[in-house]
mmCIF file of C-alpha atoms and ligand atoms in Angstrom:
data_model
loop_
_atom_site.group_PDB
_atom_site.id
_atom_site.type_symbol
_atom_site.label_atom_id
_atom_site.label_comp_id
_atom_site.label_asym_id
_atom_site.label_seq_id
_atom_site.Cartn_x
_atom_site.Cartn_y
_atom_site.Cartn_z
ATOM 1 C CA UNK A 1 101.726 -84.929 46.457
ATOM 2 C CA UNK A 2 97.991 -84.188 44.661
ATOM 3 C CA UNK A 3 95.445 -86.595 44.823
ATOM 4 C CA UNK A 4 92.723 -86.943 42.133
ATOM 5 C CA UNK A 5 90.579 -88.464 45.027
ATOM 6 C CA UNK A 6 88.532 -86.825 47.746
ATOM 7 C CA UNK A 7 90.408 -86.752 50.927
ATOM 8 C CA UNK A 8 87.188 -86.685 53.057
ATOM 9 C CA UNK A 9 87.572 -83.768 55.324
ATOM 10 C CA UNK A 10 91.007 -83.018 54.460
ATOM 11 C CA UNK A 11 89.615 -81.866 50.766
ATOM 12 C CA UNK A 12 88.625 -82.751 47.414
ATOM 13 C CA UNK A 13 90.897 -84.112 45.233
ATOM 14 C CA UNK A 14 92.300 -83.419 42.081
ATOM 15 C CA UNK A 15 90.072 -83.639 39.294
ATOM 16 C CA UNK A 16 87.015 -82.726 41.683
ATOM 17 C CA UNK A 17 88.631 -79.221 41.616
ATOM 18 C CA UNK A 18 89.527 -79.038 37.578
ATOM 19 C CA UNK A 19 86.006 -80.046 37.296
ATOM 20 C CA UNK A 20 84.666 -77.044 40.238
ATOM 21 C CA UNK A 21 87.836 -74.626 38.629
ATOM 22 C CA UNK A 22 87.540 -76.097 34.736
ATOM 23 C CA UNK A 23 82.981 -75.527 34.594
ATOM 24 C CA UNK A 24 82.731 -72.778 36.387
ATOM 25 C CA UNK A 25 85.161 -70.621 33.527
ATOM 26 C CA UNK A 26 82.264 -72.338 31.454
ATOM 27 C CA UNK A 27 80.065 -71.577 33.221
ATOM 28 C CA UNK A 28 81.141 -67.505 32.847
ATOM 29 C CA UNK A 29 82.111 -67.907 29.374
ATOM 30 C CA UNK A 30 78.516 -69.074 28.164
ATOM 31 C CA UNK A 31 76.492 -66.782 30.498
ATOM 32 C CA UNK A 32 78.560 -63.979 29.388
ATOM 33 C CA UNK A 33 78.439 -65.195 25.699
ATOM 34 C CA UNK A 34 74.641 -66.388 25.094
ATOM 35 C CA UNK A 35 73.866 -62.970 26.386
ATOM 36 C CA UNK A 36 76.396 -61.554 23.863
ATOM 37 C CA UNK A 37 75.069 -63.003 21.370
ATOM 38 C CA UNK A 38 70.964 -62.831 21.691
ATOM 39 C CA UNK A 39 71.338 -58.350 21.009
ATOM 40 C CA UNK A 40 73.264 -59.662 18.390
ATOM 41 C CA UNK A 41 70.754 -58.278 14.648
ATOM 42 C CA UNK A 42 69.637 -61.646 13.095
ATOM 43 C CA UNK A 43 71.574 -59.756 9.435
ATOM 44 C CA UNK A 44 74.614 -60.565 11.772
ATOM 45 C CA UNK A 45 77.462 -63.145 9.819
ATOM 46 C CA UNK A 46 79.090 -63.767 12.898
ATOM 47 C CA UNK A 47 75.424 -64.543 14.767
ATOM 48 C CA UNK A 48 75.056 -68.462 13.292
ATOM 49 C CA UNK A 49 79.046 -69.285 14.499
ATOM 50 C CA UNK A 50 78.415 -67.540 17.941
ATOM 51 C CA UNK A 51 75.157 -69.816 19.130
ATOM 52 C CA UNK A 52 77.321 -72.591 17.783
ATOM 53 C CA UNK A 53 79.970 -72.596 19.869
ATOM 54 C CA UNK A 54 77.012 -71.700 22.485
ATOM 55 C CA UNK A 55 75.593 -75.051 21.894
ATOM 56 C CA UNK A 56 78.303 -77.237 21.603
ATOM 57 C CA UNK A 57 80.483 -75.659 24.871
ATOM 58 C CA UNK A 58 76.926 -75.994 26.485
ATOM 59 C CA UNK A 59 76.339 -79.809 25.268
ATOM 60 C CA UNK A 60 80.101 -80.389 26.452
ATOM 61 C CA UNK A 61 79.145 -78.726 30.048
ATOM 62 C CA UNK A 62 76.308 -80.925 30.962
ATOM 63 C CA UNK A 63 78.463 -84.488 30.058
ATOM 64 C CA UNK A 64 81.150 -82.471 32.282
ATOM 65 C CA UNK A 65 78.440 -81.938 34.482
ATOM 66 C CA UNK A 66 77.423 -86.012 34.527
ATOM 67 C CA UNK A 67 80.053 -86.455 34.944
ATOM 68 C CA UNK A 68 80.655 -84.522 38.046
ATOM 69 C CA UNK A 69 77.316 -85.990 40.602
ATOM 70 C CA UNK A 70 78.728 -89.559 39.225
ATOM 71 C CA UNK A 71 82.568 -88.781 40.500
ATOM 72 C CA UNK A 72 81.099 -86.919 43.742
ATOM 73 C CA UNK A 73 78.356 -90.193 43.880
ATOM 74 C CA UNK A 74 81.517 -93.190 43.646
ATOM 75 C CA UNK A 75 83.964 -91.228 44.987
ATOM 76 C CA UNK A 76 82.329 -88.877 48.665
ATOM 77 C CA UNK A 77 82.703 -85.086 49.117
ATOM 78 C CA UNK A 78 84.061 -84.059 52.379
ATOM 79 C CA UNK A 79 82.603 -83.650 55.445
ATOM 80 C CA UNK A 80 81.287 -80.078 56.497
ATOM 81 C CA UNK A 81 83.007 -79.215 59.246
ATOM 82 C CA UNK A 82 81.128 -79.681 62.740
ATOM 83 C CA UNK A 83 81.006 -76.610 63.776
ATOM 84 C CA UNK A 84 78.902 -75.461 61.389
ATOM 85 C CA UNK A 85 74.987 -74.727 62.568
ATOM 86 C CA UNK A 86 72.096 -77.138 61.509
ATOM 87 C CA UNK A 87 70.648 -74.091 59.032
ATOM 88 C CA UNK A 88 73.768 -73.861 57.561
ATOM 89 C CA UNK A 89 74.135 -77.126 56.436
ATOM 90 C CA UNK A 90 71.084 -77.683 55.864
ATOM 91 C CA UNK A 91 70.863 -74.429 53.317
ATOM 92 C CA UNK A 92 74.088 -75.393 52.208
ATOM 93 C CA UNK A 93 73.146 -79.094 50.923
ATOM 94 C CA UNK A 94 70.405 -77.033 48.783
ATOM 95 C CA UNK A 95 71.931 -74.341 47.120
ATOM 96 C CA UNK A 96 74.989 -77.250 46.078
ATOM 97 C CA UNK A 97 71.818 -79.164 44.715
ATOM 98 C CA UNK A 98 70.130 -76.120 43.084
ATOM 99 C CA UNK A 99 73.464 -75.891 41.206
ATOM 100 C CA UNK A 100 73.809 -79.207 40.190
ATOM 101 C CA UNK A 101 70.676 -78.759 39.412
ATOM 102 C CA UNK A 102 70.318 -76.117 37.118
ATOM 103 C CA UNK A 103 74.387 -77.077 35.553
ATOM 104 C CA UNK A 104 71.456 -79.909 33.618
ATOM 105 C CA UNK A 105 68.656 -78.982 33.569
ATOM 106 C CA UNK A 106 69.933 -75.254 31.706
ATOM 107 C CA UNK A 107 71.606 -77.060 28.736
ATOM 108 C CA UNK A 108 68.577 -79.532 28.639
ATOM 109 C CA UNK A 109 66.484 -76.273 28.027
ATOM 110 C CA UNK A 110 68.788 -75.372 25.858
ATOM 111 C CA UNK A 111 69.241 -78.889 24.062
ATOM 112 C CA UNK A 112 65.122 -78.651 23.812
ATOM 113 C CA UNK A 113 64.429 -75.277 22.248
ATOM 114 C CA UNK A 114 66.589 -75.562 19.591
ATOM 115 C CA UNK A 115 65.320 -79.372 18.472
ATOM 116 C CA UNK A 116 61.457 -77.489 20.161
ATOM 117 C CA UNK A 117 62.088 -74.596 17.130
ATOM 118 C CA UNK A 118 62.634 -77.771 14.760
ATOM 119 C CA UNK A 119 66.637 -77.921 14.070
ATOM 120 C CA UNK A 120 69.307 -80.463 15.295
ATOM 121 C CA UNK A 121 71.834 -79.609 18.095
ATOM 122 C CA UNK A 122 74.795 -79.692 16.039
ATOM 123 C CA UNK A 123 78.469 -79.907 17.620
ATOM 124 C CA UNK A 124 81.474 -77.391 16.683
ATOM 125 C CA UNK A 125 79.140 -78.419 12.942
ATOM 126 C CA UNK A 126 80.617 -81.678 12.911
ATOM 127 C CA UNK A 127 78.011 -83.859 14.227
ATOM 128 C CA UNK A 128 74.773 -83.832 14.160
ATOM 129 C CA UNK A 129 73.319 -84.712 17.750
ATOM 130 C CA UNK A 130 70.140 -87.543 17.913
ATOM 131 C CA UNK A 131 66.761 -85.061 18.027
ATOM 132 C CA UNK A 132 65.080 -85.474 21.455
ATOM 133 C CA UNK A 133 62.255 -83.903 20.822
ATOM 134 C CA UNK A 134 59.951 -83.064 17.233
ATOM 135 C CA UNK A 135 59.257 -79.990 15.824
ATOM 136 C CA UNK A 136 56.587 -77.897 18.392
ATOM 137 C CA UNK A 137 57.595 -73.532 18.613
ATOM 138 C CA UNK A 138 54.627 -73.184 20.842
ATOM 139 C CA UNK A 139 56.758 -75.501 23.659
ATOM 140 C CA UNK A 140 60.096 -74.255 22.120
ATOM 141 C CA UNK A 141 59.530 -70.634 23.557
ATOM 142 C CA UNK A 142 58.861 -72.314 26.751
ATOM 143 C CA UNK A 143 61.373 -73.485 26.771
ATOM 144 C CA UNK A 144 63.536 -70.281 25.295
ATOM 145 C CA UNK A 145 61.989 -68.699 28.835
ATOM 146 C CA UNK A 146 63.015 -71.843 30.859
ATOM 147 C CA UNK A 147 66.912 -71.446 29.692
ATOM 148 C CA UNK A 148 66.822 -67.828 30.393
ATOM 149 C CA UNK A 149 64.682 -68.351 33.811
ATOM 150 C CA UNK A 150 67.331 -70.706 34.650
ATOM 151 C CA UNK A 151 69.665 -68.738 34.378
ATOM 152 C CA UNK A 152 68.451 -65.682 36.396
ATOM 153 C CA UNK A 153 68.649 -68.564 39.977
ATOM 154 C CA UNK A 154 71.264 -70.528 38.998
ATOM 155 C CA UNK A 155 73.373 -66.828 40.222
ATOM 156 C CA UNK A 156 70.749 -65.693 42.545
ATOM 157 C CA UNK A 157 72.411 -69.538 43.943
ATOM 158 C CA UNK A 158 75.989 -68.661 42.608
ATOM 159 C CA UNK A 159 76.000 -65.717 44.451
ATOM 160 C CA UNK A 160 74.799 -67.747 47.616
ATOM 161 C CA UNK A 161 77.573 -69.881 48.024
ATOM 162 C CA UNK A 162 80.217 -67.665 47.314
ATOM 163 C CA UNK A 163 78.456 -66.000 49.927
ATOM 164 C CA UNK A 164 78.530 -68.836 52.457
ATOM 165 C CA UNK A 165 82.181 -69.778 51.373
ATOM 166 C CA UNK A 166 83.818 -66.664 52.190
ATOM 167 C CA UNK A 167 81.391 -66.254 55.626
ATOM 168 C CA UNK A 168 83.178 -69.245 56.553
ATOM 169 C CA UNK A 169 86.534 -68.184 55.757
ATOM 170 C CA UNK A 170 86.445 -64.161 57.062
ATOM 171 C CA UNK A 171 83.614 -64.267 59.601
ATOM 172 C CA UNK A 172 83.176 -67.735 61.347
ATOM 173 C CA UNK A 173 85.712 -69.944 64.083
ATOM 174 C CA UNK A 174 88.982 -71.064 61.498
ATOM 175 C CA UNK A 175 87.475 -74.262 62.162
ATOM 176 C CA UNK A 176 84.355 -73.713 60.023
ATOM 177 C CA UNK A 177 86.619 -72.746 56.784
ATOM 178 C CA UNK A 178 85.943 -74.640 53.807
ATOM 179 C CA UNK A 179 88.239 -72.344 50.933
ATOM 180 C CA UNK A 180 91.295 -73.937 51.435
ATOM 181 C CA UNK A 181 89.387 -77.418 50.731
ATOM 182 C CA UNK A 182 88.026 -76.474 47.051
ATOM 183 C CA UNK A 183 91.700 -73.901 46.518
ATOM 184 C CA UNK A 184 95.056 -73.793 47.012
ATOM 185 C CA UNK A 185 95.500 -71.132 49.789
ATOM 186 C CA UNK A 186 96.233 -71.641 53.534
ATOM 187 C CA UNK A 187 94.017 -73.045 55.925
ATOM 188 C CA UNK A 188 93.082 -70.200 58.398
ATOM 189 C CA UNK A 189 95.558 -70.010 61.197
HETATM 190 C C1 HEM B 201 74.825 -74.567 31.217
HETATM 191 C C2 HEM B 201 75.010 -74.292 29.886
HETATM 192 C C3 HEM B 201 74.331 -73.330 29.710
HETATM 193 C C4 HEM B 201 74.340 -71.586 30.099
HETATM 194 C C5 HEM B 201 74.935 -71.556 30.862
HETATM 195 C C6 HEM B 201 73.361 -70.993 29.183
HETATM 196 C C7 HEM B 201 72.812 -69.326 29.086
HETATM 197 C C8 HEM B 201 72.436 -69.250 28.050
HETATM 198 C C9 HEM B 201 72.271 -67.387 28.057
HETATM 199 C C10 HEM B 201 72.313 -66.312 29.158
HETATM 200 C C11 HEM B 201 71.128 -67.140 26.821
HETATM 201 C C12 HEM B 201 71.158 -65.793 26.934
HETATM 202 C C13 HEM B 201 69.419 -65.406 27.584
HETATM 203 C C14 HEM B 201 68.988 -63.604 27.628
HETATM 204 O O1 HEM B 201 69.477 -63.323 27.370
HETATM 205 O O2 HEM B 201 68.164 -63.614 26.808
HETATM 206 C C15 HEM B 201 71.610 -68.319 26.752
HETATM 207 C C16 HEM B 201 70.713 -68.208 24.882
HETATM 208 C C17 HEM B 201 70.865 -69.077 24.017
HETATM 209 N N1 HEM B 201 70.766 -70.638 24.690
HETATM 210 FE FE1 HEM B 201 72.696 -70.974 26.290
HETATM 211 N N2 HEM B 201 73.122 -71.630 27.799
HETATM 212 C C18 HEM B 201 73.314 -72.858 28.268
HETATM 213 C C19 HEM B 201 73.755 -73.984 26.656
HETATM 214 C C20 HEM B 201 73.300 -73.769 26.238
HETATM 215 C C21 HEM B 201 72.633 -74.727 25.515
HETATM 216 C C22 HEM B 201 73.358 -76.727 25.275
HETATM 217 C C23 HEM B 201 72.490 -74.960 24.389
HETATM 218 C C24 HEM B 201 71.597 -75.824 23.322
HETATM 219 C C25 HEM B 201 71.912 -76.590 23.230
HETATM 220 C C26 HEM B 201 71.703 -73.049 24.265
HETATM 221 C C27 HEM B 201 70.683 -72.591 23.290
HETATM 222 C C28 HEM B 201 70.753 -71.191 23.792
HETATM 223 C C29 HEM B 201 69.786 -70.754 22.718
HETATM 224 C C30 HEM B 201 69.235 -71.179 21.272
HETATM 225 C C31 HEM B 201 70.116 -69.407 23.310
HETATM 226 C C32 HEM B 201 69.644 -67.804 21.987
HETATM 227 C C33 HEM B 201 68.348 -67.945 22.608
HETATM 228 C C34 HEM B 201 67.169 -67.069 21.900
HETATM 229 O O3 HEM B 201 67.551 -66.750 20.767
HETATM 230 O O4 HEM B 201 67.412 -65.967 22.290
HETATM 231 N N3 HEM B 201 72.317 -72.828 25.605
HETATM 232 N N4 HEM B 201 72.161 -69.223 27.053
#
């Protein structure tokens, strides 16, 4: 039976898996739509709508990232296999830590950018969320550069994260395989 909570050593619970894969899909969509929308002409009537969607889903993503951090604190993650080298464990912690940090910092910089350019963030055009910053276009430009730079950093960290999971599954011993803890595949024999 699927457990909601994590089972230390054996794997992640249903809720952690839902957040992991759901947010992975959202992240891909946010990056794809973000890249697409900045290429649209200012006069394009769909641009405002698409940017609005990007912001609203970005805010939801940030709430899910906060929920995920709280969940991982109250419900400890399974330990890394003992067979991993110390450098692998340290690197894994650095990459996972960077991913958590960027999952908060990227949407926050988007939110800040919008406020600094003088606008509130509207949630699907229904409610305006609180203004966290007053108008300051120079700082807005800085937040915009940070938003893009952090997306590139996130992509590099994601690449390392996926490469690590694949290395432990296909290149290391069977005890190093961590993939079945996060997805429904058979552990290696
Ligand atoms: C994890 C969440 C998010 C991701 C991965 C993400 C990703 C991106 C990407 C890839 C771009 C295109 C950058 C470029 O190529 O120039 C972009 C642009 C943008 N994002 Fe986000 N974003 C996120 C959340 C947010 C949030 C929460 C807001 C605002 C509330 C926001 C506001 C914007 C705006 C206004 C732009 C357009 C910047 C411009 O005009 O060049 N983003 N985002």
